[in-house]
Coordinates of C-alpha atoms in Angstrom, one line a residue:
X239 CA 8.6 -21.0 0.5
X240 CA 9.8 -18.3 2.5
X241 CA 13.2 -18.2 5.6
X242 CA 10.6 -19.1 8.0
X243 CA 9.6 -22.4 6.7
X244 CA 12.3 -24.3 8.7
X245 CA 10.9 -23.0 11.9
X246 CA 9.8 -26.4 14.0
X247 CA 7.5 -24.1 15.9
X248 CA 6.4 -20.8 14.0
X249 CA 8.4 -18.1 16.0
X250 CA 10.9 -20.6 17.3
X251 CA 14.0 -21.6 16.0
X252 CA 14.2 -24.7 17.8
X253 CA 11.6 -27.3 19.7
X254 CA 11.3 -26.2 23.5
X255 CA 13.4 -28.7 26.3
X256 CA 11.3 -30.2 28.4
X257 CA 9.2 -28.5 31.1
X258 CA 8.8 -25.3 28.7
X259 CA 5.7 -24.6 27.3
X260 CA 3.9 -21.9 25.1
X261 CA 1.9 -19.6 27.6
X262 CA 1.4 -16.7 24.5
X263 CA 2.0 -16.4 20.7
X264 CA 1.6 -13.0 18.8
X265 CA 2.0 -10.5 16.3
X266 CA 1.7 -6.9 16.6
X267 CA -1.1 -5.0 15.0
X268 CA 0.1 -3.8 11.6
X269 CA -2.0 -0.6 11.6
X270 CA -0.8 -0.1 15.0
X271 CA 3.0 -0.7 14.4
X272 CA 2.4 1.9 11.4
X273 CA 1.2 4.4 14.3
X274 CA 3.8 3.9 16.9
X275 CA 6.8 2.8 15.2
X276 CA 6.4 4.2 12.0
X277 CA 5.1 7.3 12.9
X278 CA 2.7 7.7 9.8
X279 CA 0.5 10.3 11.9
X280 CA 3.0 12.4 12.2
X281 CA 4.6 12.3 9.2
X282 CA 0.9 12.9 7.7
X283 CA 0.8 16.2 9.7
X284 CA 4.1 17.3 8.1
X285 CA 2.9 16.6 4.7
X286 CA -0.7 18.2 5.5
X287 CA 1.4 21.7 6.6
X288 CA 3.7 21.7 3.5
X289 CA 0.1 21.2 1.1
X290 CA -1.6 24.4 3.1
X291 CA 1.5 25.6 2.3
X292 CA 1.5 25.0 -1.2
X293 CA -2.2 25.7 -1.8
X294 CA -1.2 29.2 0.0
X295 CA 1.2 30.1 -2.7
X296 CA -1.6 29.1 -5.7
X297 CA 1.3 26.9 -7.0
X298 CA -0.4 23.4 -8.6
X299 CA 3.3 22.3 -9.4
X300 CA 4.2 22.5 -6.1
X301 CA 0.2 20.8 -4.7
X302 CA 1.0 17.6 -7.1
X303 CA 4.4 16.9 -6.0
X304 CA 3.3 17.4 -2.6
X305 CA 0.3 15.1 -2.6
X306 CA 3.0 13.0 -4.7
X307 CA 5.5 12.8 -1.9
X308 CA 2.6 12.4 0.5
X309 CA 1.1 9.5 -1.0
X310 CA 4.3 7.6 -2.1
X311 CA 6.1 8.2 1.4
X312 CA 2.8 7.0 3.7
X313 CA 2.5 4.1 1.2
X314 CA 5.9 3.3 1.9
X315 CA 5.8 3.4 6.1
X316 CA 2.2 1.6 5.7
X317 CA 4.0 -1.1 3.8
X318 CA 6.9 -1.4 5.8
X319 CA 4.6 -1.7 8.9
X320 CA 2.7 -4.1 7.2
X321 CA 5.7 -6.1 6.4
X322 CA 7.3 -5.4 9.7
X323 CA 3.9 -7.3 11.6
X324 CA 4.0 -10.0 9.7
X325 CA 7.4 -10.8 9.9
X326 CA 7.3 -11.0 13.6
X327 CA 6.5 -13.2 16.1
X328 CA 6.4 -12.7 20.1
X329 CA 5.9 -15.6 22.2
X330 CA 5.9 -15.7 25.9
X331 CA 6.5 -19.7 27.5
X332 CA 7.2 -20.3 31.3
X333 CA 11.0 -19.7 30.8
X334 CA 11.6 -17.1 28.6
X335 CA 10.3 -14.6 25.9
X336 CA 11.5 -14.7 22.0
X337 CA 11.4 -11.7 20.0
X338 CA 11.5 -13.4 16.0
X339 CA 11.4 -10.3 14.0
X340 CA 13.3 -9.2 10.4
X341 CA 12.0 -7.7 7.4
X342 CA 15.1 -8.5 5.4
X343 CA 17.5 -10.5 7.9
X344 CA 16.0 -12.7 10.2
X345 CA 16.7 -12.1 13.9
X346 CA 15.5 -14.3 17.1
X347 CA 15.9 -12.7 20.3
X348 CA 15.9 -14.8 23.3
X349 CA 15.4 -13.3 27.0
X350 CA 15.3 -15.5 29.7
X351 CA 12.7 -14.8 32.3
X352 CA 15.1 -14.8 35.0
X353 CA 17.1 -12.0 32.9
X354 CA 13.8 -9.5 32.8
X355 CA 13.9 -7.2 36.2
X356 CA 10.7 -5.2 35.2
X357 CA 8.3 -4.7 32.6
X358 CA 5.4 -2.1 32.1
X359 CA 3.0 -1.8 29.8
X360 CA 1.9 1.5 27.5
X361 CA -1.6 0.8 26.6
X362 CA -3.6 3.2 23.4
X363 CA -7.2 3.5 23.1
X364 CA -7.8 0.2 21.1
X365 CA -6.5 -2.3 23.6
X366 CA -3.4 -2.4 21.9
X367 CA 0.2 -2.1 23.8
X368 CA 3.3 -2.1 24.1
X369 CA 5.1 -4.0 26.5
X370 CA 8.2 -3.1 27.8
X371 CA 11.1 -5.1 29.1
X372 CA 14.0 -3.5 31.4
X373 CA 16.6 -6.3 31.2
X374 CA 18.3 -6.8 34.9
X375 CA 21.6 -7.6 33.2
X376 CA 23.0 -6.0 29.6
X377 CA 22.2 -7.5 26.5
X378 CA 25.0 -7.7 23.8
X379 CA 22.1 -6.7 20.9
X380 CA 22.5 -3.2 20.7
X381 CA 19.4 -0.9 20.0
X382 CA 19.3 -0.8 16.1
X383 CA 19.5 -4.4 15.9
X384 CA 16.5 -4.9 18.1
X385 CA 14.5 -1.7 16.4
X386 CA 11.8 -1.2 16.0
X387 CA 11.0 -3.5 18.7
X388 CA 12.8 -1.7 21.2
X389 CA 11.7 1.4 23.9
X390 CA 12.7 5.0 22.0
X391 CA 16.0 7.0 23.5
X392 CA 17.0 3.9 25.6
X393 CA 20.0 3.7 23.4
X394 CA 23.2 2.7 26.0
X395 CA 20.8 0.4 27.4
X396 CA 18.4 -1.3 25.0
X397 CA 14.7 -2.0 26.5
X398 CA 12.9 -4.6 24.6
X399 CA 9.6 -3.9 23.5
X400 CA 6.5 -6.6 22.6
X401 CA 4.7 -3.7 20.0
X402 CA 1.4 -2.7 19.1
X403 CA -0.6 -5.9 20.9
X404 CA -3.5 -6.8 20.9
X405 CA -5.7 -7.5 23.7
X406 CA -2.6 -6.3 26.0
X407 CA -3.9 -6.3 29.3
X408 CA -4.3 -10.3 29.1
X409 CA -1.0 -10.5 27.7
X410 CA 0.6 -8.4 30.4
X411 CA -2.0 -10.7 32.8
X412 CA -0.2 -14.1 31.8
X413 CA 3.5 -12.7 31.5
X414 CA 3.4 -11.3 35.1
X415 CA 2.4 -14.6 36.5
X416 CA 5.6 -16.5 34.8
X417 CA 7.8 -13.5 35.8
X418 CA 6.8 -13.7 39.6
X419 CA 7.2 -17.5 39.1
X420 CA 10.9 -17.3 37.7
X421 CA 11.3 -14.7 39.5
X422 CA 10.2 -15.3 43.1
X423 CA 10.8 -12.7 46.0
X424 CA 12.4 -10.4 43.6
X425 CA 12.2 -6.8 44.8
X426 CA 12.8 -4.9 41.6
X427 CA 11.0 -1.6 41.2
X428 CA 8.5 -1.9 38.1
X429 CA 9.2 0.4 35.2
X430 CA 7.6 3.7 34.8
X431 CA 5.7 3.9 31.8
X432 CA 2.8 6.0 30.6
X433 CA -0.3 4.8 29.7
X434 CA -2.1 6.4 26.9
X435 CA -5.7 4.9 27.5
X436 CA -8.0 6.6 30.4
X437 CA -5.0 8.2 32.1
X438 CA -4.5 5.0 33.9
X439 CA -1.2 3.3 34.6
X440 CA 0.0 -0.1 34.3
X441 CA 3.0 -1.9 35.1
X442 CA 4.0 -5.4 36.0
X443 CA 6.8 -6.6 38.3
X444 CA 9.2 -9.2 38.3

């Protein structure tokens, strides 16, 4: 038995009103969650330089605790990824989107689709992404409550972020149709955000 069992819907704390319906339900890729949020390559980099390092020096006290600390430290991240993924849900209906996420507390995050003036998407060579939303009005979650599912630096003004994807172009496809349909005639300018995969850049509009 687990926090999430009284979920009516998995992901939802509640039944949807009338006239809302689920267009997308999803979790992110753990291995990509690791990647992006986690940052295990870097941190693998780090520990690679400190064992050159060490082998340098001809010290085997000083290899062991290194491949030690490597080991136990990207076990860690992998795990907490892994935990992190399948913790959360993301699911996109016709009215709104709803971050459920929380490793140790739960948290569901509600943005109304009427509330979302932009949104782009970061793709990686896996077809994996990340989508972010650029909120047309605050939000009164600040950024450490909605991390690690929130853009990096945008810290006075949180940006939501559906991480690690899969299959994010058809995501991206079915929440930019609901967004131009709660959104009609809006004129917002779509966010600016890299994307990784082919050069090529991607962004949807409200």
């Amino acid at each position: 038995m687990s926090e999430y069992d009284h979920e009516p819907i998995p992901g939802l704390p509640e039944r949807l009103p009338a006239g809302e319906h689920i267009l997308w339900q999803g979790s992110p890729d753990w291995l990509g969650l690791a990647k992006g949020a986690f940052h295990v390559q870097g941190i693998a980099v780090y520990f690679v330089a400190l064992l050159l390092w060490a082998l340098s020096s001809g010290s085997m006290i000083g290899i062991g605790l290194t491949l030690a600390g490597a080991c136990v430290g990207l076990s860690l991240l992998f795990g907490l990824a892994w935990l992190s993924a399948r913790t959360t849900i993301y699911t996109i209906t016709n009215k709104r989107v709803v971050l459920r996420f929380g490793m140790a507390l739960q948290k569901c995050v509600n943005l109304p689709l009427t509330a979302i003036g932009s949104a782009g998407l970061a793709l990686d060579g896996a077809g994996r992404g990340n989508i972010v939303l650029q909120l047309s009005a605050r939000h009164r979650l600040g950024y450490l409550q909605f991390w690690p599912h929130a853009r990096a630096w945008k810290l006075a003004r949180p940006e939501p972020m559906l991480r690690a994807v899969p299959n994010a172009l058809h995501v991206t496809g079915l929440l930019s149709t609901a967004l131009r349909a709660a959104n009609p005639g809006s004129q917002t300018t779509p966010l600016d955000v890299q994307v990784a995969a082919q050069g090529n850049r991607k962004a949807l509009t409200a």
